[in-house]
Coordinates of C-alpha atoms and ligand atoms in Angstrom, one line a residue:
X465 CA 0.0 0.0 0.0
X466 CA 1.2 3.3 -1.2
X467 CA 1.4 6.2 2.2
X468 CA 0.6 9.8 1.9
X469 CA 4.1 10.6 1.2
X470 CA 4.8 8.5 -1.5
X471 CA 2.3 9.8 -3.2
X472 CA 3.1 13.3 -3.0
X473 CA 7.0 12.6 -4.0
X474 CA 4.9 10.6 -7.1
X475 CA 2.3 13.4 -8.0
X476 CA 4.6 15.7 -9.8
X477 CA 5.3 12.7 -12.6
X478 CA 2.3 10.7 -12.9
X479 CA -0.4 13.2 -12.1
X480 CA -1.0 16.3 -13.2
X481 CA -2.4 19.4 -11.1
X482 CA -4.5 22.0 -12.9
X483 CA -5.0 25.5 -10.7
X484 CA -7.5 27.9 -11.4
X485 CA -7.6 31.1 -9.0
X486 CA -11.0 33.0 -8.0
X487 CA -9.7 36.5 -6.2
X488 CA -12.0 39.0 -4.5
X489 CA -10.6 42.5 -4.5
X490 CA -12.3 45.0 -2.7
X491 CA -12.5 48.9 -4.1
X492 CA -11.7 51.6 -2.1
X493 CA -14.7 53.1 -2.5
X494 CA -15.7 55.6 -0.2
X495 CA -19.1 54.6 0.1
X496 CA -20.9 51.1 -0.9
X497 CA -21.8 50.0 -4.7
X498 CA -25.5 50.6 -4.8
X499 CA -26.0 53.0 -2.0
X500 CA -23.9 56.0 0.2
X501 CA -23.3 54.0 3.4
X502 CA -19.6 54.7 4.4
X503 CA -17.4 51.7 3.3
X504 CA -14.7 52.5 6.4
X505 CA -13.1 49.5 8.1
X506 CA -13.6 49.0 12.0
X507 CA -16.6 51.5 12.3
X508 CA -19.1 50.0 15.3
X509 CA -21.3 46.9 13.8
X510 CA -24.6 48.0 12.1
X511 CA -23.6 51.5 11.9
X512 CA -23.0 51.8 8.1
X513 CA -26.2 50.3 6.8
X514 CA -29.3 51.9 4.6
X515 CA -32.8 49.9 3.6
X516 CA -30.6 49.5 0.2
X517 CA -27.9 47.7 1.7
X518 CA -30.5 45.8 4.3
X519 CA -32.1 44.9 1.5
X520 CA -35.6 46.2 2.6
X521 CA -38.5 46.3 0.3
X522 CA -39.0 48.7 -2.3
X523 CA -35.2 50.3 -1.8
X524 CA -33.6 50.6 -5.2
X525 CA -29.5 50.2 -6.0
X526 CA -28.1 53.1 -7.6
X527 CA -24.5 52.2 -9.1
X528 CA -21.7 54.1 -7.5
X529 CA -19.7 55.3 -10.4
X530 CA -16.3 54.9 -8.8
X531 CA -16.8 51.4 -8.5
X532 CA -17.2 51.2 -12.1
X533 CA -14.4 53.4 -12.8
X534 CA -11.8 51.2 -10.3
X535 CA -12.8 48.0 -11.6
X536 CA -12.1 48.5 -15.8
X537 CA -9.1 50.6 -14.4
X538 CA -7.8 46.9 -12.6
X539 CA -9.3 45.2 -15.3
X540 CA -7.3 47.5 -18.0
X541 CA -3.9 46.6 -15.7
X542 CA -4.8 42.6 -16.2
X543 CA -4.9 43.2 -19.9
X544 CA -8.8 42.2 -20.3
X545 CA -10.8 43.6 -23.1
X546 CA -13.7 45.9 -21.6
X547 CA -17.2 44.8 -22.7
X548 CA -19.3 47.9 -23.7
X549 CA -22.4 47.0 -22.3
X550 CA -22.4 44.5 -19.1
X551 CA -25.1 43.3 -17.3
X552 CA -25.6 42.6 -13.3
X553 CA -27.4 39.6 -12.7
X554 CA -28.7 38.7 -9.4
X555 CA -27.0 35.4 -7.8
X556 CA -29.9 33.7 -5.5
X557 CA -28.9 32.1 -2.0
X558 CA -29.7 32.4 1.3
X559 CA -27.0 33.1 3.9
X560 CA -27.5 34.7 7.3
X561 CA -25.5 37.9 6.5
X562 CA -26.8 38.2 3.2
X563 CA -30.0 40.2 3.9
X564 CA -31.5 40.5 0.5
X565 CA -31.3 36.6 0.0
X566 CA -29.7 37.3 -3.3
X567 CA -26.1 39.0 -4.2
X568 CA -25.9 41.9 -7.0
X569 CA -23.3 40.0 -9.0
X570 CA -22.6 39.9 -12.9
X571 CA -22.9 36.6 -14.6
X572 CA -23.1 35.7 -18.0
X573 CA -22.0 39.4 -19.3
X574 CA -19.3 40.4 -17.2
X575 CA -17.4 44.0 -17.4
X576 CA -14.4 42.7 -18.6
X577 CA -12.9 39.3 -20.1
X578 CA -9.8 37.9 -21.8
X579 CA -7.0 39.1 -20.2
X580 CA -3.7 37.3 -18.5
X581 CA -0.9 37.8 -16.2
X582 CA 2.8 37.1 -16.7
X583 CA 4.3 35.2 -14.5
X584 CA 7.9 34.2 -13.8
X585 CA 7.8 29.8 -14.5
X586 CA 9.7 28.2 -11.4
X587 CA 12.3 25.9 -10.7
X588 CA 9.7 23.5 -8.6
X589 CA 12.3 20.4 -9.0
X590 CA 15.1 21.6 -6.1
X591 CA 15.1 22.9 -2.8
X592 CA 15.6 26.1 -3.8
X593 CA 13.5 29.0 -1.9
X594 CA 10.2 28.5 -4.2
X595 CA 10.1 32.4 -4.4
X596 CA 12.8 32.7 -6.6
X597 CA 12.6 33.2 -10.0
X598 CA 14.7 31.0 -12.2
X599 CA 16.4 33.1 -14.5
X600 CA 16.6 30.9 -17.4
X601 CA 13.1 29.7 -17.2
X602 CA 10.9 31.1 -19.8
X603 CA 7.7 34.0 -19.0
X604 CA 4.3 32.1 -18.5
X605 CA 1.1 33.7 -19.1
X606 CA -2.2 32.7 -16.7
X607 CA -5.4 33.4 -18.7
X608 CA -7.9 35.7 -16.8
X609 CA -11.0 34.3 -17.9
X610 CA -13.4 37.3 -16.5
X611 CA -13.1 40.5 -14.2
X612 CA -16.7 41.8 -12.6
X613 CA -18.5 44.0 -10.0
X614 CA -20.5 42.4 -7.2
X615 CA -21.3 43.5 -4.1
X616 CA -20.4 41.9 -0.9
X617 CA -22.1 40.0 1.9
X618 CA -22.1 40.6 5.6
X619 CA -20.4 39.1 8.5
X620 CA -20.6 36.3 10.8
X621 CA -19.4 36.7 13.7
X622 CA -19.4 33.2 15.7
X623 CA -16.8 34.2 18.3
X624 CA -16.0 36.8 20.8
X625 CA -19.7 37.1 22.7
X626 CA -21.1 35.9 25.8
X627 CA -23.2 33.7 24.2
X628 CA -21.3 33.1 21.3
X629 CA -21.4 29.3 21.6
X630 CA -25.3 29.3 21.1
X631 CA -25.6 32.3 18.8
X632 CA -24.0 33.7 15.8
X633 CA -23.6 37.7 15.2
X634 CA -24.2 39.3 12.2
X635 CA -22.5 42.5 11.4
X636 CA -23.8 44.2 8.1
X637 CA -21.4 47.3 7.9
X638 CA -19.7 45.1 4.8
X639 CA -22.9 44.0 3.2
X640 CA -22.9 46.4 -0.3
X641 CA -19.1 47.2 -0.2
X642 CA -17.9 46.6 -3.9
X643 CA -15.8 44.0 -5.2
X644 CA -14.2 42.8 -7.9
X645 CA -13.9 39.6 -8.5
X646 CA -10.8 38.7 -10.5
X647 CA -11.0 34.8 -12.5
X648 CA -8.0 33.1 -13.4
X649 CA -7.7 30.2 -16.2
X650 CA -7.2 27.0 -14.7
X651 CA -3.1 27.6 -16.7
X652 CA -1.9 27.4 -13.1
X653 CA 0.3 24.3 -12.8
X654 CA 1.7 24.5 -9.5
X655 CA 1.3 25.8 -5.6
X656 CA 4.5 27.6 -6.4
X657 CA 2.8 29.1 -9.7
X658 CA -0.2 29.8 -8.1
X659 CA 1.8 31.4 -5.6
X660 CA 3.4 33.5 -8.3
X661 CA 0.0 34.3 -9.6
X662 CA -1.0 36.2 -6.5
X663 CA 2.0 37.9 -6.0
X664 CA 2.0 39.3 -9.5
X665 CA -1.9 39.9 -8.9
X666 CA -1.4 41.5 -6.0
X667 CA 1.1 43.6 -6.9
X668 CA -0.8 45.4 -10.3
X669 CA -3.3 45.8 -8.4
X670 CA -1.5 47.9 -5.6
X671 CA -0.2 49.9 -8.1
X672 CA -3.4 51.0 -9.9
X673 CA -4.3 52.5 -6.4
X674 CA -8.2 50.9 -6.7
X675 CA -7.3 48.7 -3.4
X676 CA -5.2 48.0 0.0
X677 CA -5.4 44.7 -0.6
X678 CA -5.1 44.0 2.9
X679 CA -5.6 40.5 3.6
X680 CA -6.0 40.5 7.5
X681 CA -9.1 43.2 6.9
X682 CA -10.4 40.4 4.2
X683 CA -10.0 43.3 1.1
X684 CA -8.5 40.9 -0.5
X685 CA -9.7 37.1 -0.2
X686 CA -8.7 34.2 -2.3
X687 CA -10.6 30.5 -3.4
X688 CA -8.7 27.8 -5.5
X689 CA -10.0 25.3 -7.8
X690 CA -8.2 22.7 -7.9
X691 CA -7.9 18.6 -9.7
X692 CA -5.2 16.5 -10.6
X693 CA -5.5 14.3 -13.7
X694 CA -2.5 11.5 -14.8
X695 CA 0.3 13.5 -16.5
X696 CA -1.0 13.8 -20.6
X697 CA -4.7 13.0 -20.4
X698 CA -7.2 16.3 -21.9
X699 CA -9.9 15.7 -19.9
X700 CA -10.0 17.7 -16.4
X701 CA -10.7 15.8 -13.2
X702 CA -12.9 16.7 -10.8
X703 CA -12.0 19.9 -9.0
X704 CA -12.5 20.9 -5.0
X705 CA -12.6 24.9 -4.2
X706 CA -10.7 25.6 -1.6
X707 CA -12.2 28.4 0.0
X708 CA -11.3 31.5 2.0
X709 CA -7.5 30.8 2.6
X710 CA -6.3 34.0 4.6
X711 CA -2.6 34.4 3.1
X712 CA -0.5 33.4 0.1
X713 CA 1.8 31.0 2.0
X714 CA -1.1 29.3 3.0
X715 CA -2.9 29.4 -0.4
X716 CA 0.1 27.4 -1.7
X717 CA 0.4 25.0 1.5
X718 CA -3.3 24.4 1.0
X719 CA -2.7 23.4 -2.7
X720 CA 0.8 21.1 -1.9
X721 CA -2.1 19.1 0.7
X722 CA -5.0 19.1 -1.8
X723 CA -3.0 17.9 -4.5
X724 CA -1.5 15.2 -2.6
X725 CA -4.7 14.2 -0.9
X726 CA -6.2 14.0 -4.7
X727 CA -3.6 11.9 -6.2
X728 CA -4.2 9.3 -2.7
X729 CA -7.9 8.9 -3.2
X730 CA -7.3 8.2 -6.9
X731 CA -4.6 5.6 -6.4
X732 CA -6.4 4.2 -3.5
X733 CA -9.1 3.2 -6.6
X734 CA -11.5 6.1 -5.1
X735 CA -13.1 9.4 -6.5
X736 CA -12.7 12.9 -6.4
X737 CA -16.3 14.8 -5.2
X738 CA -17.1 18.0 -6.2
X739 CA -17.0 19.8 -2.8
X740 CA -16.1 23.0 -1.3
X741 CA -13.2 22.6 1.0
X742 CA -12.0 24.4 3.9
X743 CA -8.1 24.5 4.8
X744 CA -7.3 24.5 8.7
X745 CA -3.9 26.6 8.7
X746 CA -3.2 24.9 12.3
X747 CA -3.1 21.2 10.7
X748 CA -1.9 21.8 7.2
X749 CA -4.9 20.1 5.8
X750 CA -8.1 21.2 4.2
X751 CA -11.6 19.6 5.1
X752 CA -15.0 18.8 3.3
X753 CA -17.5 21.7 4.2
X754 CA -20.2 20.9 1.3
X755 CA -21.2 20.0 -1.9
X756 CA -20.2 22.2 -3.9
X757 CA -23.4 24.7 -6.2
X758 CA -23.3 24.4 -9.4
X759 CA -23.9 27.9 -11.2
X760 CA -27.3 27.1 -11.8
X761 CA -28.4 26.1 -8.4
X762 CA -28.2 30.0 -8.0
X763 CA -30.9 31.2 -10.6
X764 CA -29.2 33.7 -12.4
X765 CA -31.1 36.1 -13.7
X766 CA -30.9 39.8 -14.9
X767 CA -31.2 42.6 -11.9
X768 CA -34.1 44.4 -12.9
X769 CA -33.8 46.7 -10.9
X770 CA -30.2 48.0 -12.7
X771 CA -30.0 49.3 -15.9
X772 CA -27.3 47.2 -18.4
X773 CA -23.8 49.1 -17.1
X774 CA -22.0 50.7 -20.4
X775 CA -18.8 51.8 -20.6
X776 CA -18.2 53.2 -23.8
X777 CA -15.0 54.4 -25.5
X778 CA -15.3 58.0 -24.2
X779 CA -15.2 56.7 -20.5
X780 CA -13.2 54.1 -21.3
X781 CA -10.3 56.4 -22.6
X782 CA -10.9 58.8 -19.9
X783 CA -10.2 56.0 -17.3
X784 CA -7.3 54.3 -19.3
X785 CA -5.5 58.0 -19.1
X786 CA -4.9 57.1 -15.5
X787 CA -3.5 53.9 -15.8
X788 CA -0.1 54.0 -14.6
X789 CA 3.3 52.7 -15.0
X790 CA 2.6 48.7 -14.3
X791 CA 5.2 47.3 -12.2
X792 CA 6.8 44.7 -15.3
X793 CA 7.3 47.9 -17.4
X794 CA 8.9 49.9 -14.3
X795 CA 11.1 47.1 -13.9
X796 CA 12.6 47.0 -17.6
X797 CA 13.0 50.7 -17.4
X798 CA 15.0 50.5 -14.3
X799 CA 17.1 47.5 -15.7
X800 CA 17.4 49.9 -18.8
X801 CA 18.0 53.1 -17.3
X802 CA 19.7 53.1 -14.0
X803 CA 21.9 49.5 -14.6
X804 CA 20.0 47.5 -12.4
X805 CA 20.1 44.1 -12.0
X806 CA 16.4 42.4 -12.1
X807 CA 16.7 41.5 -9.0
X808 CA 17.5 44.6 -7.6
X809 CA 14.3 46.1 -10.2
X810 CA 12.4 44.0 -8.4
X811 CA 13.1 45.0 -4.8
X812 CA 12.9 48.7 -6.1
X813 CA 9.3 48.1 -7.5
X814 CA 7.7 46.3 -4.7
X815 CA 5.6 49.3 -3.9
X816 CA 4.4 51.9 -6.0
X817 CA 5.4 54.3 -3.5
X818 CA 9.5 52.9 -2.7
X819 CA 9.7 53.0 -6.7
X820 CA 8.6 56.4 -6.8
X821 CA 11.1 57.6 -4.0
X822 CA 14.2 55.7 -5.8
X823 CA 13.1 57.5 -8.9
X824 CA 12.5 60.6 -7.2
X825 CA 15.6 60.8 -5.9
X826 CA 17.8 58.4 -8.6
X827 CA 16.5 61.6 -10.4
X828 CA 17.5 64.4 -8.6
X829 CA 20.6 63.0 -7.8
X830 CA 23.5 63.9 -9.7
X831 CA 24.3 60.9 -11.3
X832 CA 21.1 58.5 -11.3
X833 CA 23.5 55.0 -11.7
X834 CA 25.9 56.1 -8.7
X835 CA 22.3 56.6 -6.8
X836 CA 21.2 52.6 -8.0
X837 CA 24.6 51.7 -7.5
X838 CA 24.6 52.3 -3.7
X839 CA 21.2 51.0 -3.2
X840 CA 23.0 47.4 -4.9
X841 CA 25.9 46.9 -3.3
X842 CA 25.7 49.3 0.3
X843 CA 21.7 49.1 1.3
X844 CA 20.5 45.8 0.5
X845 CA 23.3 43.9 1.7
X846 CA 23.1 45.4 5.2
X847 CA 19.4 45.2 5.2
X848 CA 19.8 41.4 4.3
X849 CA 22.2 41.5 7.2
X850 CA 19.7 42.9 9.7
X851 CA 16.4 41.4 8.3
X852 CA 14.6 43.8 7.5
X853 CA 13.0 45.4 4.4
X854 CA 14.1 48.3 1.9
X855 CA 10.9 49.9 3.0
X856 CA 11.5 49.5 6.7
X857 CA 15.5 50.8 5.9
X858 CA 17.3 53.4 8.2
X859 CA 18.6 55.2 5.2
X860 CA 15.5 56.7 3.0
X861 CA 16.1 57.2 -0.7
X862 CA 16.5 60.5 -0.2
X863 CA 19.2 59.6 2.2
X864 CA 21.4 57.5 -0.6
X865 CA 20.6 60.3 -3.0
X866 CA 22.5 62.6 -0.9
X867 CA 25.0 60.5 -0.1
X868 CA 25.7 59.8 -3.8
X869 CA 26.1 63.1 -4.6
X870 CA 28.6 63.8 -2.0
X871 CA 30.8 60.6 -3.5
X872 CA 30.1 62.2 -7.0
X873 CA 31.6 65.8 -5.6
X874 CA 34.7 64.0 -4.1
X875 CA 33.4 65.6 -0.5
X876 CA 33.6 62.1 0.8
X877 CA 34.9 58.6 -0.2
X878 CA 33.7 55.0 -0.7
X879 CA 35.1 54.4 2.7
X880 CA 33.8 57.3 4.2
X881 CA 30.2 55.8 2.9
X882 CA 30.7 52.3 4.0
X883 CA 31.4 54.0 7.6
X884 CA 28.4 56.5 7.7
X885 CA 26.3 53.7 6.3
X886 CA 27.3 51.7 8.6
X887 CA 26.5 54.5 11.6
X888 CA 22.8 54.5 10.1
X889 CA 22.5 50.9 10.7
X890 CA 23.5 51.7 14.3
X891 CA 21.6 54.3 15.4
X892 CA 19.0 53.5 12.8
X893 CA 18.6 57.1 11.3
X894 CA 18.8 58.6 7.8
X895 CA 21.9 59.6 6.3
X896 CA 21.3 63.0 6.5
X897 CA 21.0 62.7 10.4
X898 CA 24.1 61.0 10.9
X899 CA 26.1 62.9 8.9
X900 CA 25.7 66.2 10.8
X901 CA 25.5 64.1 13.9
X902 CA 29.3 63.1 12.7
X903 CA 30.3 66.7 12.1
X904 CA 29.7 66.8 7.9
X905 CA 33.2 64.6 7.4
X906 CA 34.9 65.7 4.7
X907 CA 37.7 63.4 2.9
X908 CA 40.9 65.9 2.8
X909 CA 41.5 67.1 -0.6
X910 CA 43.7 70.1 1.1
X911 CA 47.0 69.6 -0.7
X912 CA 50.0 70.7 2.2
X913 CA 48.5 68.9 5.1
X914 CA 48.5 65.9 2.8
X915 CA 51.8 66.4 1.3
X916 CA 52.9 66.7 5.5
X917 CA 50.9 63.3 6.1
X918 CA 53.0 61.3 3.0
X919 CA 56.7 63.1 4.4
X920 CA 55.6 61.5 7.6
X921 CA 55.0 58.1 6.3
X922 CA 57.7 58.1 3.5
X923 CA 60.3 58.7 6.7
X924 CA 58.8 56.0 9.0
X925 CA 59.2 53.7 6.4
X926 CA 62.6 53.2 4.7
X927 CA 62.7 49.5 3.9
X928 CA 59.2 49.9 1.6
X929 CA 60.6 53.0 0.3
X930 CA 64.0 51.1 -0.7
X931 CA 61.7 48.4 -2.2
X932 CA 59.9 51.0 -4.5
X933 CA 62.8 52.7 -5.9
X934 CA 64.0 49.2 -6.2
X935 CA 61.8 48.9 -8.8
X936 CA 58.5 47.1 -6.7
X937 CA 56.0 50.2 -8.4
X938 CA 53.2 47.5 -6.6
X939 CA 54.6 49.1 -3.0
X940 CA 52.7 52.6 -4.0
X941 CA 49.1 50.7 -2.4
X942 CA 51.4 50.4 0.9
X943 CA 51.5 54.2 1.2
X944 CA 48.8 55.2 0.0
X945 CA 46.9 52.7 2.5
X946 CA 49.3 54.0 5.2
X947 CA 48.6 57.5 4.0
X948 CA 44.2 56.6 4.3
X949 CA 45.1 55.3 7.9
X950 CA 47.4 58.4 8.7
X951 CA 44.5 60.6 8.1
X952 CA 41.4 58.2 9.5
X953 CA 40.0 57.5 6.2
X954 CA 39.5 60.9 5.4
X955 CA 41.9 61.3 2.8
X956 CA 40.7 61.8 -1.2
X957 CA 42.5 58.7 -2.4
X958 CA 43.0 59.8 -5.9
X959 CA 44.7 62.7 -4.5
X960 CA 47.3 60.6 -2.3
X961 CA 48.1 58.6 -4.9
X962 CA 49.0 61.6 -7.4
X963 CA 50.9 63.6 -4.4
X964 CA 52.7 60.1 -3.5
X965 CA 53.5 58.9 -7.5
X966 CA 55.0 62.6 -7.7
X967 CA 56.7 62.3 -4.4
X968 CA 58.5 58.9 -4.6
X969 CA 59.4 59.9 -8.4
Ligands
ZN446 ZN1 -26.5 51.3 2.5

């Protein structure tokens, strides 16, 4: 009989996975898609509700035209076509926190379709950190089948009450808050893909501004389809959702157990039910929570109380003027312009807002390459060193920027840096801090009290001396290393070594 782990060690060559990714994003709306209740977080429960949002009868949704406006923005960054004319359907159920007993949803004509995201393809095969990209590996695209506007549901609370163990609470601030939700292909091949996936997802989304994205405040929540079939056969196998998985890491941990789990009950002669499955972060398992609906178990049918949504090319190229910069374009550009390596392109455009402040001040700077230079090879090896991330760094961008342009002047030199650096790290303050706090160094460029400096070390050293007139030109780095000691460091290098050459003859 074959275990658990032999399976998993014999999933990756006799079955394949297939991945498809369902992502709710919520909009940062400030008020609710069909009505003006305030869409703040953490506001008392029950506070920011209407008769729309309660769903009473004989309240009408009006659409919020943000909502519109955010969602083909995101759907413009994931490279979907816009449909002109969508339609929201309602999407029947009955939930406690779901007043109406139907969700405003959009079925079969969604706002936007067809697009994809790029992905980096992984090394899966070693025991390399999964989140690296392998370099050599080719670009992948995951199809995004469909991007469209619903509204949210409420909240169940079933802890945190006296009586919570008989009684569930129900908070209905959320209920109406507009989402997008955001549906993948089933292209993903692997947790580490669909790990990728997010991350990419996440990120584009961040940088069009229409969401936090803030997992722990549920603005951004994440279900996974997923089925295994042997390696080469067409024909899908039965999928399981996995449902409401809080963070990426756990996404993909969810996925390594499901896929495993699959490939068992298959070899084991059994079969794969369609179920929605929950994944307990505590075990490292996922459980059976239901049968899963089948689309037409919810009705479907056109809200007739909405007018068809159109977004026409007018509004369409007003919003696609304020599409900015994605983050795989900002990358090449920095690769291209400032000499970047992509990794280091990549650590720079982890936020919108660090990219902007390493342009801003790669910019201002003098010279922009000195600028990514030091952020290479003097900030993100001490960050690595202390743990901690570029956005969480002593030193601001601003910070190298200024310090660049003082190596560029010949104020101060490398070594000078590496020390003053170093003192950030320390007393964990910007550059600019600890560079008054160390008296504005300057490296000596003053000509006599260097030339008195090289006499000194000249005379204290006659056997090196005899050595270099000897013929032994390689003795000049003695001095002028003796010289950099003489006068702590502070000492323009160049300028030693021109006053020392002309000195020694
Ligand atoms: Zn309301």
């Amino acid at each position: 009989m074959s275990t658990a782990a032999d399976t998993a060690v014999a999933a990756p060559t006799t079955y394949e996975p297939v991945i498809g990714l369902e992502v709710h994003v919520q909009l940062l709306t400030a008020t609710k898609i069909f009505c003006s209740c305030s869409t703040r977080f953490g506001a008392p429960p029950n506070t920011n509700v209407c008769p729309v949002c309660l769903g009473m009868p004989g309240a009408l949704p009006v659409l919020n035209r943000k909502a519109v406006e955010f969602a083909t923005l995101a759907a413009m960054a994931l490279n979907c076509q816009i449909n002109e004319t969508s339609i929201f359907a309602r999407k029947n159920y009955f939930y406690p926190d779901l007043p109406k007993g139907y969700q405003i949803s959009q079925y079969d004509k969604p706002l936007a379709e067809f697009g994809y995201i790029e992905v980096q393809t992984l090394n899966t095969g070693g025991t390399e950190d999964h989140r690296e990209p392998h370099k050599d590996l080719p670009r992948k695209k995951i199809g995004i089948t469909r991007v469209h506007l619903e509204e949210d549901a409420g909240k169940s609370l079933h802890e945190g009450f006296p009586d919570s163990d008989e009684k569930t609470a129900i908070d209905l601030n959320r209920t109406g808050v507009p989402l997008i939700e955001i549906v993948s292909e089933p292209d993903i091949a692997t947790p580490d893909e669909a790990y990728e996936y997010l991350t990419r997802l996440k990120e584009i989304i961040l940088y069009t501004g229409v969401s936090d994205c803030n997992m722990e405040e549920g603005s951004l929540r994440c279900d996974a389809n997923v089925s295994v079939r042997p390696r080469g056969q067409k024909e899908l196998g039965t999928k399981a959702e996995i449902k409401n998985v809080n963070s990426f890491r756990f996404i993909r941990e969810a996925l390594i157990y499901e896929i495993a789990r699959q490939v068992g009950v298959i070899e084991a002669g059994g079969k794969i039910v369609q179920e929605t499955r929950l994944y307990n972060a505590y075990e490292g398992k996922t459980y059976s929570m239901r049968s899963k609906e089948q689309a037409h178990d919810y009705r479907y049918f056109p809200e007739p109380d909405l007018l068809p949504l159109v977004v026409d090319e007018k509004w369409k190229a007003e919003i696609a003027k304020t599409l900015p910069e994605l983050p795989e374009a900002r990358r090449a550009r920095f690769v291209r312009e400032f000499g970047v390596t992509e990794y280091d392109a990549q650590v720079l455009t982890v936020s919108k807002s660090l990219a902007d402040q390493f342009e801003a001040a790669a910019k201002a700077a003098k010279n922009p390459k000195r600028v990514a230079n030091l952020v290479q090879s003097e900030l993100m090896g001490r960050l690595k060193a202390k743990g901690v991330s570029i956005e969480q760094s002593p030193i601001s961008m601003k910070g190298v920027a200024a310090s660049a342009d003082l190596v560029e002047s010949g104020a101060i030199s490398g070594k000078m840096l590496k020390d003053l650096y170093d003192l950030c790290f320390e007393r964990s303050k910007d550059f600019a801090v600890v560079y008054d706090e160390e008296g504005r160094p300057q490296q000596s460029s003053d000509t006599s009290a260097l030339e008195k400096i090289i006499d000194e070390v000249v005379a204290a050293n006659p056997r090196q001396l005899e050595q270099y007139r000897a013929g032994k030109k390689t003795m000049i780095g003695f001095f002028v290393g003796q010289v950099m000691k003489a006068s702590k460091g502070q000492a323009n290098p160049q300028l030693v070594n021109e006053l020392l050459t002309k000195k020694l003859g």
